[in-house]
């Protein structure tokens, strides 16, 4: 992927499952939602695997172990081994191991996923700031994590112990709605100490490095639903990305995406991995065409003409909005055009 500013979604004459050797897939909002498989996910992933694409599942959730995640995916009908799962707990454990001695004690504020990852790197999890830890690591601990754990972290960090965080996602989806994520818990310790942690998870480089080291991917494709973690992580790693619209990102957010949040490809769901991607071409006078749709920039709004596949219209609108933003026109309203597409 070029680091030049992306001004339109790209096309591909090849199926993405053939053009890339490994899919680095986010989980929640991409493969499942609320614990259940998203429509077309199981079948699409099976077809991509049969075409020779390796599937790796990359999650910022440090609570669950790779074995647990693999078991859940297998139950959903997606056969998965623990080696196919990469977590932010693994990424942060490697980061810590590069800065403290082998066998060092690490104060854990989080769940079993962190403890397993630390032991894998030859580190010793401990529970108290009085256990002489060489580092503090903080990861999502679930809704039952006691408040006193944040105090324990604060005591150690205030003494100058290096502080690490698996990720800083402020929220996490649940079956009942949006709940506070590890980033909210990190803020508690930050407020108490004034310190800043080293962070490993998406969209930062340690997480991308971990996925490449564990998968050996030569031509990876990041597949996600979040612009600020999945797509920005691909941008930081200088690899291509596919945004699927089965999770948190809607059309308006995509049109307004800054350069680091613009995906290489856009599709409705994981079926987008199985075919090519249509070209978005210039249509004169600042307009762009994709399929049967032509998008242009009016005085204060994006305008859309034509008919056909709604996603083609969205791709054309992205090209106009991203180009206009680069020219300083940042307040174009795409609401009416998106409503016409039903997006």
Short mmCIF file of C-alpha atoms in Angstrom, two decimals:
data_model
loop_
_atom_site.label_atom_id
_atom_site.label_comp_id
_atom_site.label_asym_id
_atom_site.label_seq_id
_atom_site.Cartn_x
_atom_site.Cartn_y
_atom_site.Cartn_z
CA UNK A 1 0.00 0.00 0.00
CA UNK A 2 1.29 3.44 -0.88
CA UNK A 3 1.56 5.98 1.92
CA UNK A 4 0.35 8.66 -0.49
CA UNK A 5 -3.09 10.05 0.36
CA UNK A 6 -5.84 7.69 -0.79
CA UNK A 7 -8.56 9.53 -2.70
CA UNK A 8 -10.71 6.60 -3.83
CA UNK A 9 -11.37 2.95 -3.04
CA UNK A 10 -9.30 0.70 -5.27
CA UNK A 11 -10.47 -1.93 -7.71
CA UNK A 12 -9.15 -5.46 -8.10
CA UNK A 13 -9.47 -7.73 -11.11
CA UNK A 14 -8.65 -10.72 -8.90
CA UNK A 15 -10.67 -12.12 -6.05
CA UNK A 16 -9.16 -10.71 -2.85
CA UNK A 17 -8.81 -14.27 -1.52
CA UNK A 18 -6.42 -14.92 -4.44
CA UNK A 19 -4.64 -11.55 -4.48
CA UNK A 20 -3.60 -11.81 -0.80
CA UNK A 21 -2.11 -14.78 1.02
CA UNK A 22 -3.43 -14.04 4.52
CA UNK A 23 -6.55 -12.34 5.86
CA UNK A 24 -5.97 -10.60 9.20
CA UNK A 25 -9.57 -10.58 10.43
CA UNK A 26 -11.04 -8.57 13.25
CA UNK A 27 -13.67 -10.52 15.17
CA UNK A 28 -16.50 -8.52 16.73
CA UNK A 29 -18.45 -6.76 13.99
CA UNK A 30 -16.70 -8.75 11.24
CA UNK A 31 -17.00 -12.46 12.03
CA UNK A 32 -19.54 -12.38 14.85
CA UNK A 33 -21.76 -9.98 16.79
CA UNK A 34 -22.99 -10.65 20.29
CA UNK A 35 -21.42 -14.10 20.11
CA UNK A 36 -23.34 -15.20 16.98
CA UNK A 37 -21.89 -15.45 13.48
CA UNK A 38 -22.64 -12.53 11.17
CA UNK A 39 -24.58 -13.38 8.03
CA UNK A 40 -22.41 -14.94 5.28
CA UNK A 41 -19.32 -15.06 7.53
CA UNK A 42 -19.07 -18.82 7.98
CA UNK A 43 -19.58 -19.62 4.30
CA UNK A 44 -17.32 -16.82 3.07
CA UNK A 45 -14.44 -17.79 5.32
CA UNK A 46 -14.72 -21.44 4.31
CA UNK A 47 -14.62 -20.50 0.63
CA UNK A 48 -11.61 -18.20 1.14
CA UNK A 49 -9.75 -20.96 2.98
CA UNK A 50 -10.52 -23.45 0.21
CA UNK A 51 -9.05 -20.95 -2.28
CA UNK A 52 -5.74 -21.14 -0.37
CA UNK A 53 -6.02 -18.02 1.78
CA UNK A 54 -4.77 -18.32 5.35
CA UNK A 55 -7.20 -16.95 7.95
CA UNK A 56 -5.87 -15.28 11.09
CA UNK A 57 -8.06 -13.65 13.71
CA UNK A 58 -6.67 -10.49 15.30
CA UNK A 59 -8.33 -9.06 18.38
CA UNK A 60 -7.64 -6.22 20.80
CA UNK A 61 -9.51 -8.12 23.52
CA UNK A 62 -6.85 -9.30 25.98
CA UNK A 63 -9.27 -11.14 28.27
CA UNK A 64 -9.79 -14.37 26.34
CA UNK A 65 -6.96 -16.77 25.53
CA UNK A 66 -6.31 -17.90 21.94
CA UNK A 67 -7.61 -21.35 22.90
CA UNK A 68 -10.89 -19.84 24.08
CA UNK A 69 -11.31 -17.69 20.97
CA UNK A 70 -10.49 -20.64 18.70
CA UNK A 71 -13.04 -22.78 20.53
CA UNK A 72 -15.73 -20.14 20.09
CA UNK A 73 -15.03 -19.79 16.37
CA UNK A 74 -15.05 -23.56 15.91
CA UNK A 75 -18.44 -23.76 17.65
CA UNK A 76 -19.75 -21.18 15.17
CA UNK A 77 -18.72 -23.45 12.30
CA UNK A 78 -15.34 -21.84 11.56
CA UNK A 79 -12.67 -24.47 12.33
CA UNK A 80 -9.85 -22.60 14.06
CA UNK A 81 -6.67 -23.52 15.93
CA UNK A 82 -5.21 -21.43 18.73
CA UNK A 83 -2.26 -20.63 16.45
CA UNK A 84 -4.69 -18.79 14.15
CA UNK A 85 -5.60 -16.27 16.87
CA UNK A 86 -3.46 -13.22 17.68
CA UNK A 87 -4.40 -11.07 20.68
CA UNK A 88 -3.25 -7.75 22.07
CA UNK A 89 -2.19 -9.69 25.17
CA UNK A 90 0.41 -11.50 23.06
CA UNK A 91 1.57 -8.23 21.51
CA UNK A 92 1.98 -6.47 24.84
CA UNK A 93 3.70 -9.50 26.41
CA UNK A 94 6.32 -9.43 23.65
CA UNK A 95 6.76 -5.67 24.13
CA UNK A 96 7.36 -6.15 27.85
CA UNK A 97 9.73 -9.08 27.33
CA UNK A 98 11.98 -6.87 25.21
CA UNK A 99 12.40 -4.41 28.09
CA UNK A 100 12.65 -6.52 31.26
CA UNK A 101 14.82 -9.53 32.17
CA UNK A 102 13.74 -13.12 31.49
CA UNK A 103 11.72 -14.39 34.45
CA UNK A 104 10.81 -10.90 35.65
CA UNK A 105 7.63 -10.36 37.64
CA UNK A 106 4.80 -8.44 35.99
CA UNK A 107 1.83 -7.01 37.88
CA UNK A 108 -1.31 -8.05 35.97
CA UNK A 109 -4.42 -5.90 35.92
CA UNK A 110 -6.71 -7.95 33.71
CA UNK A 111 -7.74 -11.49 32.90
CA UNK A 112 -6.41 -14.92 32.01
CA UNK A 113 -5.45 -13.92 28.47
CA UNK A 114 -2.73 -11.64 29.84
CA UNK A 115 -1.39 -14.24 32.26
CA UNK A 116 -1.12 -16.91 29.56
CA UNK A 117 0.64 -14.50 27.17
CA UNK A 118 3.14 -13.40 29.83
CA UNK A 119 4.04 -16.99 30.72
CA UNK A 120 4.55 -17.73 27.02
CA UNK A 121 7.27 -15.05 27.01
CA UNK A 122 8.91 -16.41 30.18
CA UNK A 123 7.52 -13.74 32.52
CA UNK A 124 5.89 -14.28 35.92
CA UNK A 125 2.44 -12.76 36.59
CA UNK A 126 1.94 -11.32 40.08
CA UNK A 127 -1.02 -9.69 41.80
CA UNK A 128 0.38 -6.97 44.08
CA UNK A 129 2.45 -3.81 43.77
CA UNK A 130 4.32 -5.16 46.79
CA UNK A 131 5.53 -8.23 44.82
CA UNK A 132 8.43 -6.20 43.38
CA UNK A 133 7.16 -6.17 39.77
CA UNK A 134 9.43 -5.06 36.95
CA UNK A 135 6.41 -3.90 34.94
CA UNK A 136 2.67 -3.32 35.16
CA UNK A 137 0.39 -4.53 32.39
CA UNK A 138 -3.24 -3.57 32.01
CA UNK A 139 -5.78 -5.33 29.79
CA UNK A 140 -9.53 -5.78 29.66
CA UNK A 141 -10.59 -7.74 32.73
CA UNK A 142 -14.31 -8.08 32.12
CA UNK A 143 -17.21 -6.49 34.02
CA UNK A 144 -16.29 -8.17 37.31
CA UNK A 145 -12.75 -6.76 37.62
CA UNK A 146 -12.58 -5.27 41.15
CA UNK A 147 -11.98 -1.53 41.50
CA UNK A 148 -9.08 -2.28 43.84
CA UNK A 149 -7.07 -3.62 40.89
CA UNK A 150 -6.79 -0.08 39.50
CA UNK A 151 -5.46 1.10 42.85
CA UNK A 152 -2.86 -1.71 42.77
CA UNK A 153 -1.70 -0.56 39.35
CA UNK A 154 -1.58 3.05 40.50
CA UNK A 155 0.60 2.22 43.50
CA UNK A 156 3.19 0.51 41.28
CA UNK A 157 3.11 3.09 38.47
CA UNK A 158 3.48 5.94 40.98
CA UNK A 159 6.67 4.25 42.23
CA UNK A 160 8.11 4.43 38.72
CA UNK A 161 7.39 0.87 37.54
CA UNK A 162 7.04 0.83 33.72
CA UNK A 163 3.37 0.67 32.67
CA UNK A 164 2.03 -1.17 29.62
CA UNK A 165 -1.48 -1.49 28.19
CA UNK A 166 -2.77 -4.13 25.80
CA UNK A 167 -4.95 -1.54 24.05
CA UNK A 168 -6.82 1.68 24.70
CA UNK A 169 -10.23 1.02 23.11
CA UNK A 170 -12.56 3.18 25.18
CA UNK A 171 -15.61 1.01 24.54
CA UNK A 172 -16.42 -2.64 23.89
CA UNK A 173 -19.65 -4.03 22.40
CA UNK A 174 -21.78 -6.36 24.51
CA UNK A 175 -25.08 -8.14 24.11
CA UNK A 176 -26.78 -5.31 26.02
CA UNK A 177 -25.09 -2.38 24.28
CA UNK A 178 -21.80 -0.49 24.49
CA UNK A 179 -19.76 -0.98 27.66
CA UNK A 180 -16.53 0.64 28.92
CA UNK A 181 -13.45 -0.96 27.38
CA UNK A 182 -9.86 -1.24 28.51
CA UNK A 183 -9.16 2.32 27.42
CA UNK A 184 -11.61 3.57 30.04
CA UNK A 185 -9.81 1.52 32.69
CA UNK A 186 -6.45 2.86 31.52
CA UNK A 187 -7.80 6.38 32.00
CA UNK A 188 -8.46 5.61 35.67
CA UNK A 189 -4.79 4.83 36.28
CA UNK A 190 -3.66 7.72 34.08
CA UNK A 191 -5.73 10.18 36.12
CA UNK A 192 -4.42 8.75 39.39
CA UNK A 193 -0.75 8.81 38.38
CA UNK A 194 -0.29 11.29 35.54
CA UNK A 195 1.71 8.60 33.74
CA UNK A 196 1.42 7.33 30.14
CA UNK A 197 1.49 3.63 29.27
CA UNK A 198 3.22 1.96 26.36
CA UNK A 199 0.38 0.56 24.23
CA UNK A 200 0.58 -2.53 22.02
CA UNK A 201 -2.84 -3.10 20.44
CA UNK A 202 -4.41 -1.94 17.19
CA UNK A 203 -3.83 0.47 15.54
CA UNK A 204 -0.25 0.66 16.83
CA UNK A 205 2.77 -1.10 15.26
CA UNK A 206 3.41 -3.73 18.00
CA UNK A 207 0.12 -5.45 17.17
CA UNK A 208 0.80 -5.50 13.44
CA UNK A 209 4.31 -6.83 14.09
CA UNK A 210 2.87 -9.60 16.25
CA UNK A 211 0.46 -10.70 13.51
CA UNK A 212 3.21 -10.82 10.89
CA UNK A 213 5.61 -12.71 13.16
CA UNK A 214 2.97 -15.29 14.05
CA UNK A 215 1.45 -15.75 10.57
CA UNK A 216 4.45 -15.22 8.29
CA UNK A 217 2.13 -13.32 5.93
CA UNK A 218 3.78 -11.98 2.77
CA UNK A 219 0.71 -10.27 1.26
CA UNK A 220 -1.69 -9.64 4.15
CA UNK A 221 -5.12 -8.07 3.88
CA UNK A 222 -6.53 -6.49 7.04
CA UNK A 223 -10.30 -7.03 7.26
CA UNK A 224 -12.20 -4.96 9.79
CA UNK A 225 -15.21 -2.85 10.66
CA UNK A 226 -13.55 -0.03 12.62
CA UNK A 227 -11.76 2.87 10.99
CA UNK A 228 -9.77 3.89 14.07
CA UNK A 229 -8.35 0.46 14.89
CA UNK A 230 -8.50 -1.97 11.95
CA UNK A 231 -8.08 0.45 9.05
CA UNK A 232 -5.64 2.77 10.83
CA UNK A 233 -3.66 -0.30 11.90
CA UNK A 234 -3.37 -1.36 8.25
CA UNK A 235 -2.31 2.17 7.33
CA UNK A 236 0.39 2.15 10.02
CA UNK A 237 1.57 -1.28 8.86
CA UNK A 238 1.57 -0.16 5.21
CA UNK A 239 -0.69 -3.02 4.09
CA UNK A 240 -4.03 -3.09 2.27
CA UNK A 241 -7.38 -3.26 4.01
CA UNK A 242 -11.01 -4.22 3.43
CA UNK A 243 -13.71 -2.41 5.39
CA UNK A 244 -16.92 -4.41 5.87
CA UNK A 245 -20.12 -2.60 6.83
CA UNK A 246 -21.33 -5.20 9.32
CA UNK A 247 -20.05 -3.43 12.42
CA UNK A 248 -19.69 0.07 13.81
CA UNK A 249 -18.77 2.12 10.71
CA UNK A 250 -21.58 3.70 8.71
CA UNK A 251 -21.57 5.49 5.37
CA UNK A 252 -21.31 8.99 6.82
CA UNK A 253 -18.23 8.07 8.89
CA UNK A 254 -16.61 6.50 5.85
CA UNK A 255 -17.16 9.61 3.70
CA UNK A 256 -15.64 11.79 6.43
CA UNK A 257 -12.63 9.49 7.02
CA UNK A 258 -9.24 11.22 7.28
CA UNK A 259 -6.40 9.71 5.20
CA UNK A 260 -5.26 7.19 7.83
CA UNK A 261 -8.81 5.83 8.13
CA UNK A 262 -9.49 5.24 4.42
CA UNK A 263 -9.65 1.55 3.47
CA UNK A 264 -8.28 0.11 0.25
CA UNK A 265 -11.56 -1.69 -0.45
CA UNK A 266 -15.15 -1.36 0.81
CA UNK A 267 -17.78 -4.09 0.83
CA UNK A 268 -20.98 -5.06 2.59
CA UNK A 269 -19.70 -8.17 4.37
CA UNK A 270 -17.14 -10.95 4.14
CA UNK A 271 -18.41 -12.02 0.74
CA UNK A 272 -16.28 -9.12 -0.48
CA UNK A 273 -13.20 -11.33 0.00
CA UNK A 274 -14.41 -13.81 -2.60
CA UNK A 275 -14.55 -11.63 -5.70
CA UNK A 276 -12.85 -8.69 -7.34
CA UNK A 277 -13.57 -5.08 -6.56
CA UNK A 278 -15.01 -2.61 -9.10
CA UNK A 279 -12.93 0.28 -10.37
CA UNK A 280 -13.76 3.85 -9.40
CA UNK A 281 -12.90 6.12 -12.34
CA UNK A 282 -12.86 9.86 -12.95
CA UNK A 283 -15.97 11.13 -14.74
CA UNK A 284 -14.92 14.71 -15.50
CA UNK A 285 -15.54 18.01 -13.66
CA UNK A 286 -14.47 16.52 -10.33
CA UNK A 287 -16.87 13.60 -10.55
CA UNK A 288 -16.28 9.87 -10.15
CA UNK A 289 -18.11 6.87 -11.52
CA UNK A 290 -18.46 3.34 -10.21
CA UNK A 291 -20.84 0.87 -11.80
CA UNK A 292 -24.06 2.67 -12.69
CA UNK A 293 -23.49 5.63 -10.37
CA UNK A 294 -21.79 9.00 -10.85
CA UNK A 295 -20.98 11.19 -7.85
CA UNK A 296 -20.04 14.86 -7.91
CA UNK A 297 -19.48 17.67 -5.42
CA UNK A 298 -22.08 20.44 -5.41
CA UNK A 299 -21.79 23.73 -3.60
CA UNK A 300 -22.39 22.21 -0.17
CA UNK A 301 -23.39 18.61 -0.72
CA UNK A 302 -22.43 15.43 -2.50
CA UNK A 303 -24.67 14.64 -5.45
CA UNK A 304 -25.39 11.20 -6.86
CA UNK A 305 -26.94 10.20 -10.19
CA UNK A 306 -27.65 6.80 -11.71
CA UNK A 307 -28.80 3.45 -10.45
CA UNK A 308 -27.50 0.00 -9.67
CA UNK A 309 -25.62 -1.65 -6.82
CA UNK A 310 -25.75 0.58 -3.74
CA UNK A 311 -22.15 -0.17 -2.81
CA UNK A 312 -20.98 1.16 -6.17
CA UNK A 313 -22.68 4.44 -5.34
CA UNK A 314 -20.98 4.51 -1.95
CA UNK A 315 -17.58 3.90 -3.54
CA UNK A 316 -18.14 6.77 -5.99
CA UNK A 317 -19.22 9.05 -3.14
CA UNK A 318 -16.07 8.13 -1.19
CA UNK A 319 -13.91 9.18 -4.13
CA UNK A 320 -15.58 12.59 -4.34
CA UNK A 321 -15.59 13.18 -0.57
CA UNK A 322 -11.96 12.11 -0.06
CA UNK A 323 -10.76 14.19 -3.01
CA UNK A 324 -12.76 17.22 -1.89
CA UNK A 325 -11.37 16.92 1.64
CA UNK A 326 -7.86 17.04 0.21
CA UNK A 327 -8.76 20.26 -1.55
CA UNK A 328 -9.99 21.84 1.68
CA UNK A 329 -13.70 21.20 1.14
CA UNK A 330 -14.34 19.33 4.38
CA UNK A 331 -17.99 20.04 5.15
CA UNK A 332 -19.79 18.44 2.23
CA UNK A 333 -23.09 16.86 3.28
CA UNK A 334 -23.59 13.33 1.98
CA UNK A 335 -26.82 12.60 3.85
CA UNK A 336 -29.24 12.84 0.95
CA UNK A 337 -27.04 10.74 -1.34
CA UNK A 338 -26.54 8.08 1.32
CA UNK A 339 -30.28 7.99 2.01
CA UNK A 340 -30.89 7.33 -1.66
CA UNK A 341 -28.56 4.34 -1.43
CA UNK A 342 -30.18 3.12 1.76
CA UNK A 343 -26.82 3.23 3.56
#
